[in-house]
Short mmCIF file of C-alpha atoms in Angstrom, two decimals:
data_model
loop_
_atom_site.label_atom_id
_atom_site.label_comp_id
_atom_site.label_asym_id
_atom_site.label_seq_id
_atom_site.Cartn_x
_atom_site.Cartn_y
_atom_site.Cartn_z
CA UNK A 175 88.27 177.30 118.83
CA UNK A 176 85.36 176.74 121.20
CA UNK A 177 85.67 178.53 124.56
CA UNK A 178 84.32 176.57 127.53
CA UNK A 179 84.02 177.88 131.09
CA UNK A 180 83.62 175.33 133.89
CA UNK A 181 82.41 176.67 137.23
CA UNK A 182 83.32 174.39 140.14
CA UNK A 183 86.55 172.41 140.46
CA UNK A 184 85.37 169.22 142.19
CA UNK A 185 85.64 165.80 140.57
CA UNK A 186 82.89 166.65 138.08
CA UNK A 187 84.35 170.01 137.11
CA UNK A 188 87.81 168.52 136.67
CA UNK A 189 86.39 165.76 134.46
CA UNK A 190 84.42 168.30 132.40
CA UNK A 191 87.49 170.48 131.89
CA UNK A 192 89.70 167.54 130.88
CA UNK A 193 87.23 166.16 128.35
CA UNK A 194 86.44 169.60 126.88
CA UNK A 195 90.12 170.34 126.23
CA UNK A 196 90.60 166.86 124.72
CA UNK A 197 87.69 167.70 122.40
CA UNK A 198 89.69 170.70 121.18
CA UNK A 199 88.32 173.56 123.28
CA UNK A 200 90.01 176.38 125.14
CA UNK A 201 89.00 175.74 128.74
CA UNK A 202 88.89 177.91 131.84
CA UNK A 203 88.16 176.22 135.18
CA UNK A 204 86.87 178.48 137.97
CA UNK A 205 87.16 177.20 141.53
CA UNK A 206 85.63 178.96 144.55
CA UNK A 207 88.38 177.84 146.98
CA UNK A 208 92.16 177.42 146.71
CA UNK A 209 92.17 173.67 145.91
CA UNK A 210 90.56 171.34 143.40
CA UNK A 211 88.46 168.20 144.06
CA UNK A 212 86.01 169.59 146.62
CA UNK A 213 84.82 166.74 148.83
CA UNK A 214 87.22 164.52 146.88
CA UNK A 215 89.97 166.04 149.03
CA UNK A 216 88.68 163.86 151.87
CA UNK A 217 86.94 161.13 149.84
CA UNK A 218 88.87 158.13 148.66
CA UNK A 219 86.51 155.29 147.67
CA UNK A 220 86.49 154.12 144.06
CA UNK A 221 85.53 150.96 142.13
CA UNK A 222 83.33 149.46 144.88
CA UNK A 223 80.51 147.30 143.50
CA UNK A 224 78.99 148.74 140.31
CA UNK A 225 81.42 151.65 140.29
CA UNK A 226 83.96 149.20 138.86
CA UNK A 227 81.69 148.67 135.84
CA UNK A 228 81.03 152.39 135.43
CA UNK A 229 84.72 153.27 135.66
CA UNK A 230 85.67 150.69 133.02
CA UNK A 231 82.89 151.86 130.70
CA UNK A 232 84.29 155.38 130.88
CA UNK A 233 87.85 154.16 130.37
CA UNK A 234 86.75 152.25 127.25
CA UNK A 235 85.09 155.41 125.93
CA UNK A 236 88.24 157.47 126.49
CA UNK A 237 86.99 159.25 129.59
CA UNK A 238 89.11 157.43 132.13
CA UNK A 239 91.79 160.02 132.87
CA UNK A 240 90.75 160.63 136.48
CA UNK A 241 90.05 156.97 137.21
CA UNK A 242 93.57 156.12 136.09
CA UNK A 243 95.01 158.84 138.35
CA UNK A 244 93.09 157.40 141.30
CA UNK A 245 94.36 153.90 140.47
CA UNK A 246 97.93 155.18 140.24
CA UNK A 247 97.61 156.90 143.63
CA UNK A 248 95.81 154.10 145.45
CA UNK A 249 96.75 153.19 149.00
CA UNK A 250 94.79 149.93 148.77
CA UNK A 251 93.17 147.95 145.97
CA UNK A 252 90.59 145.17 145.93
CA UNK A 253 89.49 145.62 149.54
CA UNK A 254 86.20 144.42 151.00
CA UNK A 255 84.01 145.89 153.73
CA UNK A 256 80.35 145.27 154.64
CA UNK A 257 78.18 145.37 151.54
CA UNK A 258 81.06 146.37 149.26
CA UNK A 259 83.51 144.43 147.13
CA UNK A 260 86.74 145.13 145.19
CA UNK A 261 87.09 148.77 146.35
CA UNK A 262 90.08 150.96 145.62
CA UNK A 263 91.06 153.59 148.19
CA UNK A 264 93.00 156.49 146.71
CA UNK A 265 95.48 158.47 148.78
CA UNK A 266 93.86 161.80 149.64
CA UNK A 267 97.25 163.51 150.04
CA UNK A 268 98.78 162.42 146.73
CA UNK A 269 95.74 162.50 144.47
CA UNK A 270 95.08 166.25 144.57
CA UNK A 271 98.58 167.09 143.37
CA UNK A 272 98.40 164.46 140.65
CA UNK A 273 95.10 165.84 139.34
CA UNK A 274 96.28 169.46 139.56
CA UNK A 275 99.47 168.73 137.63
CA UNK A 276 97.62 166.70 135.02
CA UNK A 277 95.10 169.49 134.39
CA UNK A 278 97.82 172.13 134.19
CA UNK A 279 99.71 169.91 131.74
CA UNK A 280 96.71 169.89 129.41
CA UNK A 281 96.81 173.68 129.17
CA UNK A 282 93.59 174.26 131.11
CA UNK A 283 93.50 177.69 132.76
CA UNK A 284 92.65 177.33 136.45
CA UNK A 285 91.45 180.36 138.38
CA UNK A 286 91.29 179.82 142.14
CA UNK A 287 89.20 181.87 144.58
CA UNK A 288 86.79 182.65 141.76
CA UNK A 289 83.37 182.56 143.40
CA UNK A 290 80.92 183.36 140.64
CA UNK A 291 78.27 185.85 141.75
CA UNK A 292 76.82 187.15 138.48
CA UNK A 293 75.66 185.60 135.20
CA UNK A 294 74.98 187.58 132.02
CA UNK A 295 72.30 186.09 129.76
CA UNK A 296 71.20 187.17 126.28
CA UNK A 297 68.64 185.39 124.10
CA UNK A 298 68.52 182.42 126.50
CA UNK A 299 72.30 181.90 126.28
CA UNK A 300 74.95 182.72 128.89
CA UNK A 301 77.41 185.29 127.57
CA UNK A 302 79.68 185.54 130.61
CA UNK A 303 80.04 184.97 134.33
CA UNK A 304 81.60 187.35 136.84
CA UNK A 305 83.20 186.48 140.17
CA UNK A 306 83.19 188.30 143.50
CA UNK A 307 86.43 190.07 142.56
CA UNK A 308 84.85 191.58 139.47
CA UNK A 309 86.64 189.35 136.97
CA UNK A 310 84.52 188.45 133.95
CA UNK A 311 84.87 185.23 131.96
CA UNK A 312 83.28 184.89 128.53
CA UNK A 313 82.59 181.61 126.77
CA UNK A 314 80.64 179.81 124.08
CA UNK A 315 79.31 177.26 126.55
CA UNK A 316 79.34 176.94 130.33
CA UNK A 317 79.24 174.02 132.76
CA UNK A 318 77.74 174.28 136.24
CA UNK A 319 79.58 171.85 138.54
CA UNK A 320 79.15 173.92 141.69
CA UNK A 321 77.70 171.02 143.66
CA UNK A 322 74.74 171.01 146.03
CA UNK A 323 76.34 171.09 149.50
CA UNK A 324 75.77 173.94 151.92
CA UNK A 325 76.17 176.84 152.18
CA UNK A 326 76.22 177.49 155.90
CA UNK A 327 72.61 178.64 156.19
CA UNK A 328 71.40 175.30 154.80
CA UNK A 329 73.66 173.33 157.13
CA UNK A 330 72.27 175.35 160.04
CA UNK A 331 68.63 175.24 158.98
CA UNK A 332 68.46 171.59 157.87
CA UNK A 333 71.41 170.01 159.69
CA UNK A 334 73.29 170.44 162.95
CA UNK A 335 75.01 173.70 162.05
CA UNK A 336 78.28 174.39 160.24
CA UNK A 337 80.57 171.45 161.02
CA UNK A 338 83.67 173.18 159.53
CA UNK A 339 84.08 170.79 156.62
CA UNK A 340 86.54 170.75 153.70
CA UNK A 341 84.26 173.06 151.66
CA UNK A 342 85.35 175.93 153.96
CA UNK A 343 82.40 178.24 153.33
CA UNK A 344 83.37 180.71 156.11
CA UNK A 345 86.73 181.31 154.40
CA UNK A 346 85.82 181.36 150.70
CA UNK A 347 82.10 182.10 150.72
CA UNK A 348 79.35 179.57 150.26
CA UNK A 349 78.44 177.69 147.12
CA UNK A 350 76.58 179.72 144.50
CA UNK A 351 74.53 178.02 141.77
CA UNK A 352 75.16 179.26 138.23
CA UNK A 353 71.77 177.99 137.09
CA UNK A 354 70.17 179.78 140.03
CA UNK A 355 71.98 183.02 139.24
CA UNK A 356 70.63 182.74 135.70
CA UNK A 357 67.12 182.72 137.13
CA UNK A 358 66.33 179.06 136.55
CA UNK A 359 64.13 177.02 138.87
CA UNK A 360 65.97 174.22 140.67
CA UNK A 361 65.14 171.13 142.74
CA UNK A 362 65.81 170.19 146.35
CA UNK A 363 66.34 166.61 147.48
CA UNK A 364 64.54 165.08 150.42
CA UNK A 365 65.02 162.28 152.89
CA UNK A 366 62.48 159.41 152.88
CA UNK A 367 60.62 161.10 155.75
CA UNK A 368 60.12 164.21 153.61
CA UNK A 369 62.62 166.48 155.36
CA UNK A 370 64.93 168.61 153.23
CA UNK A 371 68.46 167.68 152.14
CA UNK A 372 70.76 164.89 153.27
CA UNK A 373 73.90 164.79 155.40
CA UNK A 374 77.30 163.77 154.05
CA UNK A 375 77.83 160.13 154.95
CA UNK A 376 81.33 159.94 156.40
CA UNK A 377 83.84 161.86 158.48
CA UNK A 378 87.59 161.57 158.78
CA UNK A 379 89.63 160.89 161.91
CA UNK A 380 93.26 161.85 162.33
CA UNK A 381 94.69 158.35 161.93
CA UNK A 382 97.61 158.92 164.27
CA UNK A 383 95.18 159.75 167.09
CA UNK A 384 93.99 156.14 167.12
CA UNK A 385 95.64 153.18 168.85
CA UNK A 386 98.73 151.60 167.30
CA UNK A 387 96.74 148.40 166.71
CA UNK A 388 94.06 150.20 164.68
CA UNK A 389 96.68 152.12 162.73
CA UNK A 390 98.50 148.91 161.86
CA UNK A 391 95.35 147.19 160.66
CA UNK A 392 94.42 150.19 158.52
CA UNK A 393 97.88 150.48 157.01
CA UNK A 394 98.11 146.79 156.17
CA UNK A 395 94.52 145.85 155.28
CA UNK A 396 92.93 149.17 154.36
CA UNK A 397 89.92 148.51 156.57
CA UNK A 398 89.33 148.12 160.30
CA UNK A 399 86.00 147.10 161.85
CA UNK A 400 85.49 147.68 165.58
CA UNK A 401 82.25 146.54 167.28
CA UNK A 402 80.49 149.29 169.23
CA UNK A 403 79.26 148.39 172.73
CA UNK A 404 75.46 148.46 172.78
CA UNK A 405 75.29 151.38 175.18
CA UNK A 406 77.43 153.55 172.85
CA UNK A 407 75.64 152.91 169.54
CA UNK A 408 74.40 155.97 167.63
CA UNK A 409 71.96 155.51 164.75
CA UNK A 410 72.41 158.08 161.99
CA UNK A 411 71.65 155.83 159.02
CA UNK A 412 68.51 157.67 157.91
CA UNK A 413 70.20 161.07 157.54
CA UNK A 414 72.98 159.82 155.24
CA UNK A 415 73.26 161.01 151.65
CA UNK A 416 75.26 157.84 150.99
CA UNK A 417 72.52 155.24 151.38
CA UNK A 418 74.84 152.54 150.01
CA UNK A 419 76.50 152.69 153.43
CA UNK A 420 73.24 152.81 155.41
CA UNK A 421 73.47 149.13 156.35
CA UNK A 422 72.96 147.67 159.81
CA UNK A 423 76.68 146.83 160.06
CA UNK A 424 77.49 150.55 159.81
CA UNK A 425 75.37 151.23 162.90
CA UNK A 426 76.69 148.45 165.14
CA UNK A 427 80.36 148.82 164.17
CA UNK A 428 82.92 151.54 163.71
CA UNK A 429 83.98 150.91 160.11
CA UNK A 430 87.21 152.67 159.16
CA UNK A 431 88.85 152.88 155.72
CA UNK A 432 92.43 153.99 155.14
CA UNK A 433 92.57 156.90 152.70
CA UNK A 434 95.46 158.57 154.50
CA UNK A 435 93.02 159.65 157.17
CA UNK A 436 90.89 157.06 158.94
CA UNK A 437 87.60 157.43 157.07
CA UNK A 438 84.79 156.80 159.56
CA UNK A 439 81.70 155.58 157.71
CA UNK A 440 79.20 157.57 159.73
CA UNK A 441 77.97 161.13 159.10
CA UNK A 442 79.01 162.03 162.63
CA UNK A 443 79.68 160.38 165.98
CA UNK A 444 79.73 162.14 169.35
CA UNK A 445 83.39 162.54 170.25
CA UNK A 446 82.94 161.94 173.98
CA UNK A 447 81.11 158.69 173.21
CA UNK A 448 83.62 157.66 170.53
CA UNK A 449 86.50 158.04 173.00
CA UNK A 450 84.90 155.44 175.27
CA UNK A 451 85.47 152.75 172.64
CA UNK A 452 88.81 150.93 173.08
CA UNK A 453 91.40 152.23 170.64
CA UNK A 454 89.68 155.61 170.23
CA UNK A 455 90.58 157.15 173.60
CA UNK A 456 92.51 160.01 171.96
CA UNK A 457 90.53 160.26 168.70
CA UNK A 458 90.14 163.63 166.99
CA UNK A 459 88.39 164.70 163.80
CA UNK A 460 90.13 166.00 160.69
CA UNK A 461 87.03 166.49 158.53
CA UNK A 462 84.74 167.94 159.43
CA UNK A 463 86.47 169.42 162.46
CA UNK A 464 83.17 169.23 164.31
CA UNK A 465 82.52 165.64 163.22
CA UNK A 466 81.25 164.89 166.70
CA UNK A 467 78.33 167.21 166.07
CA UNK A 468 77.34 166.97 162.41
CA UNK A 469 78.40 167.19 158.76
CA UNK A 470 77.67 169.15 155.62
CA UNK A 471 74.14 169.11 154.20
CA UNK A 472 73.67 168.31 150.51
CA UNK A 473 71.25 168.09 147.59
CA UNK A 474 70.08 171.67 147.41
CA UNK A 475 69.74 173.44 144.04
CA UNK A 476 69.83 170.56 141.56
CA UNK A 477 69.27 171.54 137.94
CA UNK A 478 66.48 170.44 135.65
CA UNK A 479 68.41 168.85 132.78
CA UNK A 480 68.04 166.48 129.85
CA UNK A 481 70.00 163.29 129.24
CA UNK A 482 72.70 165.22 127.35
CA UNK A 483 73.18 167.03 130.68
CA UNK A 484 72.12 170.33 129.13
CA UNK A 485 70.29 172.46 131.67
CA UNK A 486 66.70 173.13 130.66
CA UNK A 487 65.93 176.79 130.02
CA UNK A 488 69.28 177.87 128.57
CA UNK A 489 70.91 177.06 125.24
CA UNK A 490 74.51 176.69 126.38
CA UNK A 491 74.58 175.64 130.04
CA UNK A 492 75.44 172.07 131.03
CA UNK A 493 75.72 170.46 134.46
CA UNK A 494 77.56 167.62 136.17
CA UNK A 495 78.01 166.03 139.57
CA UNK A 496 75.27 166.56 142.13
CA UNK A 497 73.95 169.48 140.06
CA UNK A 498 72.77 166.78 137.62
CA UNK A 499 70.58 165.11 140.24
CA UNK A 500 70.49 162.70 143.15
CA UNK A 501 73.66 160.86 142.15
CA UNK A 502 76.04 160.09 145.01
CA UNK A 503 79.80 159.73 144.76
CA UNK A 504 83.04 160.60 143.00
CA UNK A 505 82.57 158.06 140.22
CA UNK A 506 79.11 159.42 139.51
CA UNK A 507 80.51 162.98 139.45
CA UNK A 508 83.26 162.02 136.99
CA UNK A 509 80.77 160.25 134.71
CA UNK A 510 78.40 163.21 134.50
CA UNK A 511 81.21 165.76 134.27
CA UNK A 512 82.72 163.84 131.38
CA UNK A 513 79.51 163.87 129.36
CA UNK A 514 78.82 167.53 130.19
CA UNK A 515 82.33 168.52 129.12
CA UNK A 516 82.05 166.67 125.82
CA UNK A 517 78.59 168.02 125.01
CA UNK A 518 79.54 171.58 125.88
CA UNK A 519 82.04 171.50 123.00
CA UNK A 520 79.50 169.91 120.68
CA UNK A 521 77.09 172.71 121.60
CA UNK A 522 79.69 175.41 120.98
CA UNK A 523 80.46 173.92 117.55
CA UNK A 524 76.82 173.54 116.58
CA UNK A 525 76.97 169.75 116.56
CA UNK A 526 74.34 167.25 117.66
CA UNK A 527 74.69 166.36 121.35
CA UNK A 528 75.69 162.91 122.57
CA UNK A 529 73.37 160.83 124.75
CA UNK A 530 74.95 157.77 126.31
CA UNK A 531 72.84 154.69 125.49
CA UNK A 532 70.91 152.89 128.20
CA UNK A 533 72.76 149.70 127.19
CA UNK A 534 75.60 151.06 129.33
CA UNK A 535 75.31 151.49 133.10
CA UNK A 536 76.51 155.09 132.83
CA UNK A 537 73.87 155.96 130.24
CA UNK A 538 71.12 154.10 132.02
CA UNK A 539 71.92 155.81 135.33
CA UNK A 540 71.68 159.31 133.82
CA UNK A 541 68.34 158.47 132.21
CA UNK A 542 66.93 156.50 135.14
CA UNK A 543 67.70 159.19 137.73
CA UNK A 544 66.03 161.85 135.59
CA UNK A 545 62.87 159.74 135.39
CA UNK A 546 62.96 158.90 139.10
CA UNK A 547 63.31 162.55 140.08
CA UNK A 548 60.05 163.34 138.30
CA UNK A 549 58.23 161.47 141.11
CA UNK A 550 57.82 162.34 144.77
CA UNK A 551 59.03 158.89 145.80
CA UNK A 552 62.11 159.17 143.60
CA UNK A 553 63.05 162.53 145.11
CA UNK A 554 63.30 160.83 148.50
CA UNK A 555 66.03 158.42 147.35
CA UNK A 556 69.71 158.62 146.38
CA UNK A 557 71.33 156.79 143.46
CA UNK A 558 74.78 155.30 143.06
CA UNK A 559 76.52 152.53 141.14
CA UNK A 560 77.83 151.20 144.45
CA UNK A 561 74.69 150.26 146.34
CA UNK A 562 71.08 150.80 147.29
CA UNK A 563 68.45 151.35 144.58
CA UNK A 564 70.58 151.78 141.49
CA UNK A 565 73.09 148.99 142.14
CA UNK A 566 70.17 146.61 142.59
CA UNK A 567 68.88 147.79 139.22
CA UNK A 568 72.29 147.17 137.64
CA UNK A 569 72.31 143.60 138.90
CA UNK A 570 68.72 142.98 137.83
CA UNK A 571 69.47 144.22 134.29
CA UNK A 572 72.70 142.22 134.08
CA UNK A 573 74.83 145.35 133.78
CA UNK A 574 77.12 144.71 136.73
CA UNK A 575 80.34 143.00 135.72
CA UNK A 576 84.04 143.15 136.52
CA UNK A 577 84.99 141.56 133.19
CA UNK A 578 86.94 144.35 131.50
CA UNK A 579 87.05 142.66 128.11
CA UNK A 580 83.27 142.25 128.20
CA UNK A 581 82.85 145.94 128.97
CA UNK A 582 85.24 146.96 126.18
CA UNK A 583 83.39 144.74 123.70
CA UNK A 584 80.05 146.30 124.61
CA UNK A 585 81.40 149.84 124.25
CA UNK A 586 82.97 148.96 120.91
CA UNK A 587 79.73 147.38 119.65
CA UNK A 588 77.94 150.66 120.42
CA UNK A 589 80.52 152.57 118.32
CA UNK A 590 81.64 154.52 121.40
CA UNK A 591 85.22 153.29 121.74
CA UNK A 592 87.43 156.30 122.61
CA UNK A 593 84.62 158.74 121.81
CA UNK A 594 85.85 161.09 124.56
CA UNK A 595 89.42 161.01 123.26
CA UNK A 596 88.57 162.48 119.88
CA UNK A 597 88.96 166.12 118.88
CA UNK A 598 85.68 167.53 117.65
CA UNK A 599 85.25 169.69 114.58
CA UNK A 600 82.34 171.25 112.72
CA UNK A 601 81.01 168.99 109.97
#
């Protein structure tokens, strides 16, 4: 039986672990903190715009486990807000437990507070990884889903300091790149102006700290839009990692989404200024706690990888999520984690690796982002199924659709129906 070790328990790592065990592997999932999902603990947005297409492509291919969990734990479905259609908002309180129980039920071994600090390499293959407590984990293939956010020194050097976000670096230690520990060269994303990194694009308000009227609108409609008086407007659009939300409406309005918290679609907003807006007089931040000052910085230490999501320079290391490039969002993390998990088992069994065809949005995105990141201009952009550069490409190529039967037919015609549901075996 193939032994797979996944390092990083965010959306991508969870997807990789699930798909690897479905392919027949023995899977160990190492998570730096004491909870899974990473930024997904305070996320919540699924299926908006082209993410609907991507999610249904993965479901048709048998990689829809996490999308189905999000659907089952949705607070709101088919909501609309500026620039975005048919979004689903999952409940941030219920979803973590549902994912945790699902993963445990599959027999995946989860090791919490396992911050990997050492990688052993022989003949260009990883033999084992060791965490800060001295525990060593051996495997046939490894998956780096450690993300690209932080640690604190990056947030201080390139952002507004540690904002005390859900990643909790001061408590559990900062993110450590497996590829970096193995001595591989990595990439750093830039903003269009050439400065390093990008800031997380939203923060979360304690919903009960807002006016009863705002709470009611959030609870019933899922979205609340409050115009900002001209003298209180703050423009942080250019620093956002999530460029799909860098629209003019997000500067001139407070746009809130109900994920359990009130998700404020701005990287940060000065608390004193926010409290001058009617309905926000008693507002307080839940994530990051210093959301009036800044947010986490992201897109450091991305791996050089091929379109199988194998990391270049090692025989048995794969990557997913933001480690795989300038892809933004939970859907994008699940997509890449799914392919990385599947191919890690193929690698361990000595099988040919799977590349998703460019006929599908998910395959085209993986290929397109790799090509774009080979250029200086491309490194200054961010890519997502839900907006900005890549969603425009989806529409131009005729890939964007909400017709589920059409998506299923395309996947079937490519002989990929349920490919991620099948147990793999040596030929």
